[in-house]
Every structure is written in C-alpha cells, then in structure tokens.
CSV table of C-alpha atoms and ligand atoms in Angstrom, one decimal:
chain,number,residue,atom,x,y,z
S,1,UNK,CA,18.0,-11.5,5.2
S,2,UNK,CA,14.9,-11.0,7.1
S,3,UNK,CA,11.8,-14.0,6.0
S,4,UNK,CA,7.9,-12.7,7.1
S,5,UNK,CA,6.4,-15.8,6.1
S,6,UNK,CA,2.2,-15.1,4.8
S,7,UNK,CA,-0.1,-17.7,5.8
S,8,UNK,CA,-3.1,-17.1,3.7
S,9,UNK,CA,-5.3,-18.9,1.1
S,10,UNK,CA,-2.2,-18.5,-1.0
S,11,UNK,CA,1.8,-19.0,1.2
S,12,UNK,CA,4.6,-17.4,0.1
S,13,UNK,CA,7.4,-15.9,1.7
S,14,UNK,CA,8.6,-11.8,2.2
S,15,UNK,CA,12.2,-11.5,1.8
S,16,UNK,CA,14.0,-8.5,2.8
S,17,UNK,CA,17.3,-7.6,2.2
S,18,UNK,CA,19.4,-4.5,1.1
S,19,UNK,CA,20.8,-5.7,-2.2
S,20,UNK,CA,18.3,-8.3,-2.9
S,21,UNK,CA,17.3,-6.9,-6.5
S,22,UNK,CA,20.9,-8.3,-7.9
S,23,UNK,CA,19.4,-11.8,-6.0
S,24,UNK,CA,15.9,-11.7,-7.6
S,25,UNK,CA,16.9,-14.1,-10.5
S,26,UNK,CA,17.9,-17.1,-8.0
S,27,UNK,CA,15.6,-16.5,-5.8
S,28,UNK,CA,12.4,-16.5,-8.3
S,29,UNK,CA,13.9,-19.6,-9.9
S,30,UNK,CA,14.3,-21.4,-6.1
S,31,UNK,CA,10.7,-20.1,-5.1
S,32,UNK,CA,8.8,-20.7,-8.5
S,33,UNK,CA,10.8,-23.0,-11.0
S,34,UNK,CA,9.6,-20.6,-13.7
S,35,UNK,CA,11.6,-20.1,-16.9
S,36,UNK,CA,9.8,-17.4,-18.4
S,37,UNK,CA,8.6,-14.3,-17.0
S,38,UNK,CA,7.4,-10.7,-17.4
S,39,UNK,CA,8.3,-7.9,-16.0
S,40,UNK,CA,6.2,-5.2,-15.7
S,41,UNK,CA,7.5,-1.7,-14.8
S,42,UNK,CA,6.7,2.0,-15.4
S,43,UNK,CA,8.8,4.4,-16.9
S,44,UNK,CA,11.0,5.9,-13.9
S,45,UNK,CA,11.4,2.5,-12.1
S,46,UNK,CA,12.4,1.1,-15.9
S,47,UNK,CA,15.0,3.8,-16.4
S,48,UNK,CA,16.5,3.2,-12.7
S,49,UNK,CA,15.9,-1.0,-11.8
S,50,UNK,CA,15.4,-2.6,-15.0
S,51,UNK,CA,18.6,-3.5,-15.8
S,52,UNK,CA,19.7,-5.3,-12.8
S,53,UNK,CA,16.5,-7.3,-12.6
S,54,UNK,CA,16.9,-8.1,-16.2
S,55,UNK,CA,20.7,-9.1,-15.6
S,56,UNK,CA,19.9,-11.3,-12.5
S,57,UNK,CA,17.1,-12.9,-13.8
S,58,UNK,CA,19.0,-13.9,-17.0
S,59,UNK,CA,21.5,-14.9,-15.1
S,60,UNK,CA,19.5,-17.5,-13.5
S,61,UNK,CA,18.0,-19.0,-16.6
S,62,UNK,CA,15.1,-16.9,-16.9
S,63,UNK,CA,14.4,-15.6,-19.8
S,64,UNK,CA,12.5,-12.6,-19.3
S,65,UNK,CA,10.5,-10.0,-21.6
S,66,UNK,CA,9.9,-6.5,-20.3
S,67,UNK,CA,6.3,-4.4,-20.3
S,68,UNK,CA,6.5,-0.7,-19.5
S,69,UNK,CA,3.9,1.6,-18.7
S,70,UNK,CA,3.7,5.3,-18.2
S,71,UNK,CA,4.0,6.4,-14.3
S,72,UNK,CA,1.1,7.8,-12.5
S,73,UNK,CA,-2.3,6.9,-11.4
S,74,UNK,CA,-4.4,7.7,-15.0
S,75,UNK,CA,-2.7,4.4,-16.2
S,76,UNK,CA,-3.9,2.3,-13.4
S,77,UNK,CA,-6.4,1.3,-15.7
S,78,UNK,CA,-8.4,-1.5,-17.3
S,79,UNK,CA,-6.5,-0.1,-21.0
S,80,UNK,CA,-3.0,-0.8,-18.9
S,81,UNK,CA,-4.2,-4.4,-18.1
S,82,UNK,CA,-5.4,-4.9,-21.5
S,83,UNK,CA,-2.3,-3.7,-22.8
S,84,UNK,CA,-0.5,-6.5,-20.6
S,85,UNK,CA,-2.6,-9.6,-21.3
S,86,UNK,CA,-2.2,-8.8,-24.9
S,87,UNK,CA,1.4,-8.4,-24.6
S,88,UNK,CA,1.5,-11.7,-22.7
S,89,UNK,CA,-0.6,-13.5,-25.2
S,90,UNK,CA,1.4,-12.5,-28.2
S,91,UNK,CA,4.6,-14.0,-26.3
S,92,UNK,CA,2.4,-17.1,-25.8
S,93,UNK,CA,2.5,-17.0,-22.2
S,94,UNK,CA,1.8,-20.4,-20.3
S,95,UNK,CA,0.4,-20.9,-17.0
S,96,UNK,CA,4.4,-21.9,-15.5
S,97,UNK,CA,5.2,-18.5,-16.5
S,98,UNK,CA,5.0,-15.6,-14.5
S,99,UNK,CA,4.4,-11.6,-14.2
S,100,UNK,CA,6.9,-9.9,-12.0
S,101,UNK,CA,5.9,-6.6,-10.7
S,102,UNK,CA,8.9,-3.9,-10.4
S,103,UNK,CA,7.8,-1.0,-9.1
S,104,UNK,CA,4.9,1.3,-6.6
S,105,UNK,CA,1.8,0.4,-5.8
S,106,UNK,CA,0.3,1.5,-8.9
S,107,UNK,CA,2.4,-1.1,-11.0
S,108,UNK,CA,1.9,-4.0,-7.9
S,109,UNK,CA,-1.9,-3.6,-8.5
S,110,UNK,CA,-1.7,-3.7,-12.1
S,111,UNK,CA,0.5,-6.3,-12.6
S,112,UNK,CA,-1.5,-8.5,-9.7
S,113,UNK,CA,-4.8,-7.7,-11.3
S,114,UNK,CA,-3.4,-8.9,-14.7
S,115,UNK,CA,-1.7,-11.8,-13.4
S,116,UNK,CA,-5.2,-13.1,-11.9
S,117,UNK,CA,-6.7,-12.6,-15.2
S,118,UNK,CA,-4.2,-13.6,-17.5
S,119,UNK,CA,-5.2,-17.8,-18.2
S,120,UNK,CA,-7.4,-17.5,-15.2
S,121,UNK,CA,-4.4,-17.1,-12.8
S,122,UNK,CA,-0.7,-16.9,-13.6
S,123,UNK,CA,1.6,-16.7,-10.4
S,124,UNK,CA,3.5,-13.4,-9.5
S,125,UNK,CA,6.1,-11.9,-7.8
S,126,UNK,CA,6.4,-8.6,-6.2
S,127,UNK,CA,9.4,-6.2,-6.4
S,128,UNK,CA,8.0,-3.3,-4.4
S,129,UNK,CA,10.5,0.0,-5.2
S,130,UNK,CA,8.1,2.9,-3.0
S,131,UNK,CA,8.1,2.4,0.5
S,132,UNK,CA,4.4,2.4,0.8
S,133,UNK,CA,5.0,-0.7,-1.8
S,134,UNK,CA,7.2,-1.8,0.8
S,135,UNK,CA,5.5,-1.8,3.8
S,136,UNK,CA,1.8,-1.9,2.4
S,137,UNK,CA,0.6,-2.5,-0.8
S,138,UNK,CA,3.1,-6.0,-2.1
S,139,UNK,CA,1.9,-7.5,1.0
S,140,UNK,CA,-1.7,-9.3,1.1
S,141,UNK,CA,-3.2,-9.4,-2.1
S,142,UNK,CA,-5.2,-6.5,-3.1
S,143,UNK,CA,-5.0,-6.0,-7.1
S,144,UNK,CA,-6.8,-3.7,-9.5
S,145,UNK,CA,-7.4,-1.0,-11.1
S,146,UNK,CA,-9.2,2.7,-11.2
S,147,UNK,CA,-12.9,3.2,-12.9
S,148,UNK,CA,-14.0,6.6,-14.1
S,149,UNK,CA,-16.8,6.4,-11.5
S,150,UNK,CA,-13.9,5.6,-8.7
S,151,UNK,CA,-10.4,4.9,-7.3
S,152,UNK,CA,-10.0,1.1,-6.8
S,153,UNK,CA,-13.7,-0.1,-8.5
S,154,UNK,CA,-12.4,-3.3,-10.0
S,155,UNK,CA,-10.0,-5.9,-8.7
S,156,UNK,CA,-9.7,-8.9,-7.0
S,157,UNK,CA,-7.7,-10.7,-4.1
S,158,UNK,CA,-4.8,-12.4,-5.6
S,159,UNK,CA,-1.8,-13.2,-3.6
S,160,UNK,CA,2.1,-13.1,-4.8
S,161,UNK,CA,4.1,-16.1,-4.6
S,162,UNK,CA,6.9,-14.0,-3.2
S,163,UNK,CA,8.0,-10.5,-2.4
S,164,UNK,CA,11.5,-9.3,-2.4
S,165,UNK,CA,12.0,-6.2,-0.3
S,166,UNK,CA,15.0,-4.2,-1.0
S,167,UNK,CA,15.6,-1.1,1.1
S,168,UNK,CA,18.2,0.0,-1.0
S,169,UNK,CA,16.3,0.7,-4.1
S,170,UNK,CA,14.5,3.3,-1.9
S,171,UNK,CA,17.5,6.1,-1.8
S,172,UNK,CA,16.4,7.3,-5.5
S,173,UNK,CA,12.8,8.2,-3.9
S,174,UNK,CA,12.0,11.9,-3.7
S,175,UNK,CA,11.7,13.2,-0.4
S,176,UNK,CA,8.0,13.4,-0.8
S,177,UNK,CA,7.2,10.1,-2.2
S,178,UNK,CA,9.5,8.4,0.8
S,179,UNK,CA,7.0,10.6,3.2
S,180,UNK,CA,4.1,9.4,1.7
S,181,UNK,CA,5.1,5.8,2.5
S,182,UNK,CA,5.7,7.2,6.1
S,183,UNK,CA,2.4,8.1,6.7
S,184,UNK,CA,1.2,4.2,6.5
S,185,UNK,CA,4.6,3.1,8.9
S,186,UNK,CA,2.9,6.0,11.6
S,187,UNK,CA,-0.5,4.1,10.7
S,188,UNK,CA,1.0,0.6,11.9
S,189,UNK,CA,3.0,2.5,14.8
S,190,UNK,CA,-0.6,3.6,16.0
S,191,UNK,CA,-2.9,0.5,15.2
S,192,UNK,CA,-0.3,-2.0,16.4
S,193,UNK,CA,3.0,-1.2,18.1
S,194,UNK,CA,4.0,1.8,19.6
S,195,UNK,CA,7.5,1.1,19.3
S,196,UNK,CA,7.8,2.0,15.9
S,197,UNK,CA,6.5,5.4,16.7
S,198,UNK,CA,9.6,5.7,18.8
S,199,UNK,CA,11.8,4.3,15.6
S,200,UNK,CA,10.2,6.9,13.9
S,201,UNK,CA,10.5,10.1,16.2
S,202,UNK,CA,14.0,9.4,15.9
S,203,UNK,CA,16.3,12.0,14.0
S,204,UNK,CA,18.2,9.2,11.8
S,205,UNK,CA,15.0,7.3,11.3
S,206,UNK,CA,16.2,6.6,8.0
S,207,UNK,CA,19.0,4.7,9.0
S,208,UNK,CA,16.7,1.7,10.6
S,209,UNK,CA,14.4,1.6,7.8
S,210,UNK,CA,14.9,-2.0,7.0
S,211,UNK,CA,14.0,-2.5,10.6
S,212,UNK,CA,10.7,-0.7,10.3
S,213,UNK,CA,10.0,-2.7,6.9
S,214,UNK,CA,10.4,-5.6,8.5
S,215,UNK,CA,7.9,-4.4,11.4
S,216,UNK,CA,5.2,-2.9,9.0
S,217,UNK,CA,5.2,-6.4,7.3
S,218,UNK,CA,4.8,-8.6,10.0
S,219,UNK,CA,1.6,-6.5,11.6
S,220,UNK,CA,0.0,-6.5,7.4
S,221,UNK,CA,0.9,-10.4,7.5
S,222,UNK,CA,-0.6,-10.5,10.9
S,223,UNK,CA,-3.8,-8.8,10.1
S,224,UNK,CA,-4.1,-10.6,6.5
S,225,UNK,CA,-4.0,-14.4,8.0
S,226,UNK,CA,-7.0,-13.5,9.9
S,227,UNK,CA,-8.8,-11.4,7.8
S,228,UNK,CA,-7.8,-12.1,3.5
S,229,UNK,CA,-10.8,-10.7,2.2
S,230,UNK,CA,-11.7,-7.6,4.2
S,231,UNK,CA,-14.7,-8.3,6.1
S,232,UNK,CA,-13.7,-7.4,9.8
S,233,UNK,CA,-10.0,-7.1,11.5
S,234,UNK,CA,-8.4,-5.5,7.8
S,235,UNK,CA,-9.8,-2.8,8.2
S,236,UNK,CA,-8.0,-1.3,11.1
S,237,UNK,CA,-5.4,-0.9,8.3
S,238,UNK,CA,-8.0,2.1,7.1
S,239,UNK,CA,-7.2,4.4,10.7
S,240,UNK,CA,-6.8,7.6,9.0
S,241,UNK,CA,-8.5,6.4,5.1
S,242,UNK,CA,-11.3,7.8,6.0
S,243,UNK,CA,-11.4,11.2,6.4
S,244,UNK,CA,-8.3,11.1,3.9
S,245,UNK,CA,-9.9,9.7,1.2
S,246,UNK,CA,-12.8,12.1,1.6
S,247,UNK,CA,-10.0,14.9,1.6
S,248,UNK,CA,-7.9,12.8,-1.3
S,249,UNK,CA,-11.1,12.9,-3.5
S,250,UNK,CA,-12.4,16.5,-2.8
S,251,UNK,CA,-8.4,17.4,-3.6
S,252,UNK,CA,-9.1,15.3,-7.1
S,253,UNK,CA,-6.2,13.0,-6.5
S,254,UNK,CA,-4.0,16.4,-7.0
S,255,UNK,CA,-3.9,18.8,-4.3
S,256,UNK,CA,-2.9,15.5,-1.9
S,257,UNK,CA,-1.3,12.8,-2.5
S,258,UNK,CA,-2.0,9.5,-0.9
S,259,UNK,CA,0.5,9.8,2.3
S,260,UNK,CA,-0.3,13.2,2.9
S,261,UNK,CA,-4.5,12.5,2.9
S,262,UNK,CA,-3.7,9.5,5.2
S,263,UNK,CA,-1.6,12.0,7.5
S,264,UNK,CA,-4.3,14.5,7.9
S,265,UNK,CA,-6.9,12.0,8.0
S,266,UNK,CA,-4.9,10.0,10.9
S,267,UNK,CA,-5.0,13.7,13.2
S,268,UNK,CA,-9.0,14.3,12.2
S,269,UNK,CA,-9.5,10.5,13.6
S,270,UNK,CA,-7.7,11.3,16.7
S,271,UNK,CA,-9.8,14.6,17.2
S,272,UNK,CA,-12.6,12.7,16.7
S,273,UNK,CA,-12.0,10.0,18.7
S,274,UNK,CA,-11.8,12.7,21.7
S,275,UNK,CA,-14.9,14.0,20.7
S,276,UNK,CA,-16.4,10.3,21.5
S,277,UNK,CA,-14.3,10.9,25.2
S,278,UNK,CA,-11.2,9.1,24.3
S,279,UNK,CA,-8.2,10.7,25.6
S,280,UNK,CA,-6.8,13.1,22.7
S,281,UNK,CA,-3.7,11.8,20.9
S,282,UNK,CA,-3.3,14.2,18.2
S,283,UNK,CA,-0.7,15.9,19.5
S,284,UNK,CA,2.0,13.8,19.7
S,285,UNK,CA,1.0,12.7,16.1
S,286,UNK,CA,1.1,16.0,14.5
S,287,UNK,CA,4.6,16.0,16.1
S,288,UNK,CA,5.4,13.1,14.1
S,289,UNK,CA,4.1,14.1,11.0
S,290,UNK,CA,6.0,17.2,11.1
S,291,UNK,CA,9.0,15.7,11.3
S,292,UNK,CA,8.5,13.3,8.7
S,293,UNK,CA,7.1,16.5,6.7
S,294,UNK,CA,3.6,15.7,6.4
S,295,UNK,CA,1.3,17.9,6.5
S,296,UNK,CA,-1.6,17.7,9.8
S,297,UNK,CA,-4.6,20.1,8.9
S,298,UNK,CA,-7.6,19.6,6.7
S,299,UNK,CA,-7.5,22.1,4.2
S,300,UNK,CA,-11.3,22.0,3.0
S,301,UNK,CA,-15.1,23.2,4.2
S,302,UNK,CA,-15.9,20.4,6.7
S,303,UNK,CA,-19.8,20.6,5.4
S,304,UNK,CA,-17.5,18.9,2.1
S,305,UNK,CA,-15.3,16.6,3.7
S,306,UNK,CA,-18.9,15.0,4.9
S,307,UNK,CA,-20.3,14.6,1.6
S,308,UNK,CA,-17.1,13.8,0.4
S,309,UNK,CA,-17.5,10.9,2.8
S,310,UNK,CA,-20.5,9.8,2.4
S,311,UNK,CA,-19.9,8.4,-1.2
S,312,UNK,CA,-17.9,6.2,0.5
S,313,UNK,CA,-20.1,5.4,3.3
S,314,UNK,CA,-22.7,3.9,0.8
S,315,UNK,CA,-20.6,0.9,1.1
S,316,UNK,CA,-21.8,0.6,4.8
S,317,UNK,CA,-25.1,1.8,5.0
S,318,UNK,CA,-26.5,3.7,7.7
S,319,UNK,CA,-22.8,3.2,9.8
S,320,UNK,CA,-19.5,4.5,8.5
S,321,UNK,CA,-17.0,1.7,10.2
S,322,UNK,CA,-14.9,4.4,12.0
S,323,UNK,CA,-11.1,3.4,13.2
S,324,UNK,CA,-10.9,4.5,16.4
S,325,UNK,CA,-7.0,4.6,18.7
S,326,UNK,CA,-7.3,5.0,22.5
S,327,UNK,CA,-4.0,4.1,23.2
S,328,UNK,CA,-0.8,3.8,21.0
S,329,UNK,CA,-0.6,0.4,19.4
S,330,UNK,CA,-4.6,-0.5,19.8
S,331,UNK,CA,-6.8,0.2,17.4
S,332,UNK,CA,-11.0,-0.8,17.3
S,333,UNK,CA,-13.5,-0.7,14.6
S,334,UNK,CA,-16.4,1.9,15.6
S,335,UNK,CA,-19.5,2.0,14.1
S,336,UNK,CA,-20.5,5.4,14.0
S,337,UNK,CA,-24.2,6.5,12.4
S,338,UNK,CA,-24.2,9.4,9.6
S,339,UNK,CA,-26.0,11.9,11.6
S,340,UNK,CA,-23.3,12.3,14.6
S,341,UNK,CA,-20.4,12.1,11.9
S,342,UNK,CA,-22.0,14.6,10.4
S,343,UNK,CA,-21.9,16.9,13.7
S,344,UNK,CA,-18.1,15.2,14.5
S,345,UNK,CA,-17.0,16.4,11.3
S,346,UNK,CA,-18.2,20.0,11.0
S,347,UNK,CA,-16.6,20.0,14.8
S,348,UNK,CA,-13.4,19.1,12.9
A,401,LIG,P1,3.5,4.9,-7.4
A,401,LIG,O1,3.4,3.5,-7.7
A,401,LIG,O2,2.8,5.9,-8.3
A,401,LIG,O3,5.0,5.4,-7.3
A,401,LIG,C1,5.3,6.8,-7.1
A,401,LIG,C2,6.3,7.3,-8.1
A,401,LIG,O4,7.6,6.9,-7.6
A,401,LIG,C3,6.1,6.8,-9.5
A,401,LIG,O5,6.4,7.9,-10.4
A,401,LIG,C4,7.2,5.8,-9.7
A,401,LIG,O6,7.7,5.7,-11.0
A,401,LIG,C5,8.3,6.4,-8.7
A,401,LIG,N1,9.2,5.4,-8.2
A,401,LIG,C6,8.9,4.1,-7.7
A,401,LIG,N2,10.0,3.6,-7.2
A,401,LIG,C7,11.0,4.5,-7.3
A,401,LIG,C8,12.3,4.5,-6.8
A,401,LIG,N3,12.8,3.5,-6.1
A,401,LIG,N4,13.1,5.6,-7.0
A,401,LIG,C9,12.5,6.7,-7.7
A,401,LIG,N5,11.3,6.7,-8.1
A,401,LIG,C10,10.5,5.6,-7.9
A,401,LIG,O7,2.9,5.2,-5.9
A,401,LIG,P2,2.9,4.4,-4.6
A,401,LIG,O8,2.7,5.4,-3.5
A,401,LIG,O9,4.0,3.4,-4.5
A,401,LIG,O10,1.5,3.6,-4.8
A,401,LIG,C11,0.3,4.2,-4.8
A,401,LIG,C12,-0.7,3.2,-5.3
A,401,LIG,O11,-0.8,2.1,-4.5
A,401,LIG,C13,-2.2,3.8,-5.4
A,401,LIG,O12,-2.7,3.5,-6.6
A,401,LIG,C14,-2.9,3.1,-4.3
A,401,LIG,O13,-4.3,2.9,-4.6
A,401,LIG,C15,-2.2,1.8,-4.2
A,401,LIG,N6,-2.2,1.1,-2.9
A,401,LIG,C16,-2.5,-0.3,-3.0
A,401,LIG,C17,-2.6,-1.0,-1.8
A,401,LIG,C18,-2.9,-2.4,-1.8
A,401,LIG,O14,-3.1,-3.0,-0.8
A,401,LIG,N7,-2.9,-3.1,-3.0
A,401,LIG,C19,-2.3,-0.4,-0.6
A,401,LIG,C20,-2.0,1.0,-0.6
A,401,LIG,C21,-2.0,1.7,-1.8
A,402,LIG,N1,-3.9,-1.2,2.3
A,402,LIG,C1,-5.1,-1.7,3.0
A,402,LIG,C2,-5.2,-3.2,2.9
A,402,LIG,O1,-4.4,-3.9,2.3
A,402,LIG,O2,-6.2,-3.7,3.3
C-alpha cells in the first residue's frame, strides 16, 4: 500500500492500493472512530461498488445508510445537496458521523460540499472510482456544486479525513471516461515531472497506473500544502483550463467532455506559449494525446473561444493568469493582458 500523507489546514492520509474497497470498513474505523456513516453514490457507481463498501464497512461495525443520486453533471446541484442534508437529518446524523463519497468527481464535490454544511462540518472520506477522481479531484479540498449562471459558482474548501485509492475499481471505466482522467496525469507530466510523460508514452501504460496515481498525488499534495486556498502556486494545476474551459463552455458541457477540453486546451497553451518565444512543445503533446485518444484541435471560431474566455477572465481583471510550460516538468503563472490574448488567440 502506497500512504501520500496531506499536510494542510486539515491532515489526513491517501491510501492507495488495488483492492482497498473490500478494506474501506477497517480502515475508516482506524482513521475516524466513526460508527455511523453515509454513503453517497450515483447510480452506475451504486449498481457496480456499493455492495462491497456496504459489506466491509458493516463488517467493521459501521453501520452505514446509503444516498443515491442520478449520474451526470445536471445533478451537481444545490437540489442534490439538499436532498442529502435532508436525508442525513431525518437519520439524525451527529457530528461523530460521517459522509463517505463513492464515486467521480461529481459525487466527491457533492458529497464534500454537503459534508461542510451538514451541522457546520461533519468529517468525510473519499472513495474516488474515475481516474480523474483518482489523481485530481479527492485530493485537496475543493467541494461544490453547479449554478445556472456557471459550472462550479458555489462551494467551499473542505478537506477529507482520508482517501482510499483503488486502482482496481477503474477496469469498469469506459475507454473515454479513463481518457478523460488522462488528460489531467499529461497535465501533472507537463507542470511537474516529466517522467510521467515517459510512463505515459508507453504502449502498456495501463499496466503502471497505480504507479502514475501515486505520482499525480504527491505533485496535488505538493502544490495543496503550499497553496490550500488558490491564491498563487494552485493554479499551475489550470495549464490547459483555460482555453479548455472556454472550448468546454462554448461546446455547452456536450460536445467535450472535461478531459478532452483540457487536452485541446493543454496544445493551444503550448502554441501560445511559442507565440510569446518559448520553444514550441506541442508536438510531442499532440503525440501523447493521440495515443491516449484525445482529441488535439480546437474545434470552434477563435473570435469565440475569446469571448468564451473572457467570462472567465472577469475573475482577474485586466490580466487572464496564463499557465505557461517552457520545458517538461516546469510550469509559471503568466500574466497576460486581454488585448494580446485576444491577437494570441485568433493566431490559434
Ligand atoms: P463523473 O463523476 O461524472 O463520472 C463519470 C461517469 O463515470 C459517471 O457516469 C459515473 O457514474 C461513472 N463511473 C464512475 N466510476 C466508475 C467506475 N469505476 N466504473 C464505471 N463507471 C464509473 O466524472 P469525473 O470525470 O470523475 O468528474 C468530473 C467532475 O469533477 C466535474 O464536475 C468537475 O467539475 C469535477 N472536478 C473537481 C475537481 C476538484 O478539485 N474538486 C477537480 C477536477 C474536476
Ligand atoms: N483541480 C484543480 C484544483 O484542485 O485546484
């Protein structure tokens, strides 16, 4: 068993193993005590995982009541969390109990988002099942849920109290849901060690992906001990949000999915950073991608990738904070003012 041990306003430990879901009972009790939980789910991850969390919790004494929502990113919502905290307040719910979150990211930010609400803070644990829960989202805190007026709007930083990582549970992923969670491993091969870009490139990648989990963890554990809350070295974990976001949104959350706006955002950054006289290290990327089968071209009018972008960029003001790689494994926040975006992007 691998141990990434988080160092943050909150400490708790990542523990990765193949198997680990049939531990999860013992190991919650050892890490929390609790003897009531909930688990939260959706509706695929319920049907396969359920069961054998359910067993091995009960197994260790914990009796355990399950919450299922539907899958999919309409019910990361404030009704979903609602839904919960009644739930949890009609089973009388106490502050030593605790939410356990089985499942995406979707159901890790729901469930983390309820559990900081719920009593003003009840602790939980997260059971990541996607490999972009894996290696991004069950790590460091971020919780919350989608507005109308925008992905993300409400939330809060809320730290698990431990995260069991089983590899295993990722062989029932479709291919493009695994890929999707590849696109943020090629992010942490580019902002922070090149080696897993050579794990990656490999044909039978697959077969050291507990290896890259492991990897992808320690760099988010790294970067979240330093900066928690997102004010400065966090957001090197955006290279290639940027651009993909603006495609993500202009694509309605339908035409891309998450991993596949981050890989085509990751290529534009590259281009651009060339533009700014950086050597140009797209195409070894777009090498990568491909073979992970993610796609490596923006597919809309450039003159609407930049709007697109500037909604965001009302967050910063005059400056979009740019991630910029010159080299493999190195990654710098760039400031970059709206008017030369503009001519970087329709350059695109
Ligand atoms: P997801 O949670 O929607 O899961 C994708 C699909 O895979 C779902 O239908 C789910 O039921 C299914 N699934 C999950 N595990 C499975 C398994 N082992 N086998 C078969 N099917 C399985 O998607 P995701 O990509 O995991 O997460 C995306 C969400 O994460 C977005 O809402 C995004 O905003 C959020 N996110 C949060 C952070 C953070 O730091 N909190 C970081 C990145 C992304
Ligand atoms: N996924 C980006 C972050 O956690 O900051």
């Amino acid at each position: 068993m691998q141990t990434v041990k988080v160092r943050a306003s909150t400490e708790y430990d990542v523990l990765i193993e193949r198997g680990i879901l049939k531990k999860a009972g013992e190991l919650i009790k050892e890490y929390t005590g609790a003897g009531r939980a909930l688990l939260i789910t959706d509706r695929t991850v319920d049907g396969l995982y359920s069961k054998a969390a359910l067993e091995s919790l009960k197994s260790a004494g914990i009796n355990c009541e399950k919450f299922v929502f539907e899958d999919g990113e309409e019910h990361k919502s404030l009704k979903t969390v609602g839904d919960i905290l009644s739930f949890a307040a009609q089973l009388s719910l106490n502050r030593s109990d605790i939410f356990i979150a089985l499942g995406g990211g979707i159901v890790g930010d729901v469930t983390g988002f309820a559990a900081s609400a719920y009593l003003r803070g009840v602790r939980f644990v997260q059971i990541p099942t996607t490999l972009l829960a894996a290696v991004d989202s069950s790590v460091g805190g971020k919780t919350g849920v989608d507005m109308p007026e925008g992905k993300n709007l409400v939330g809060a930083f809320y730290q698990p109290r431990l995260v069991l990582i089983d590899p295993a549970v990722l062989a029932t992923l479709p291919d493009q849901t695994f890929a999707d969670g590849m696109a943020e491993v090629i992010k942490y091969g580019y902002i922070s060690n090149r080696e897993i870009l050579d794990m990656v490139s490999a044909p039978d990648y697959k077969k050291n992906i507990e290896r890259i989990i492991c990897e992808c963890v320690r760099i988010k554990r790294d970067v979240v001990t330093i900066d928690e809350h997102d004010t400065g070295l966090r957001m090197i974990l955006n290279f290639g949000h940027t651009i993909g976001h603006a495609a993500e949104k202009l694509g309605n959350y339908v035409d891309l999915t998450h991993g596949q706006a981050v890989a085509v955002g990751m290529v534009a950054a590259m281009r651009l950073s060339a533009m700014l006289g950086n050597e140009d290290l797209s195409e070894r990327l777009i090498g990568i991608l491909e073979h992970i089968g993610l796609p490596t071209e923006l597919k809309y009018g450039r003159e609407d990738i930049y709007r697109s972008l500037l909604s965001d960029k009302k967050k910063f003001g005059a400056t979009v904070n740019f991630i910029l790689v010159r080299e493999p494994g190195r990654a710098e926040i760039t400031p970059i003012g709206a008017e030369k975006l503009h001519e970087y992007v329709l350059k695109l």
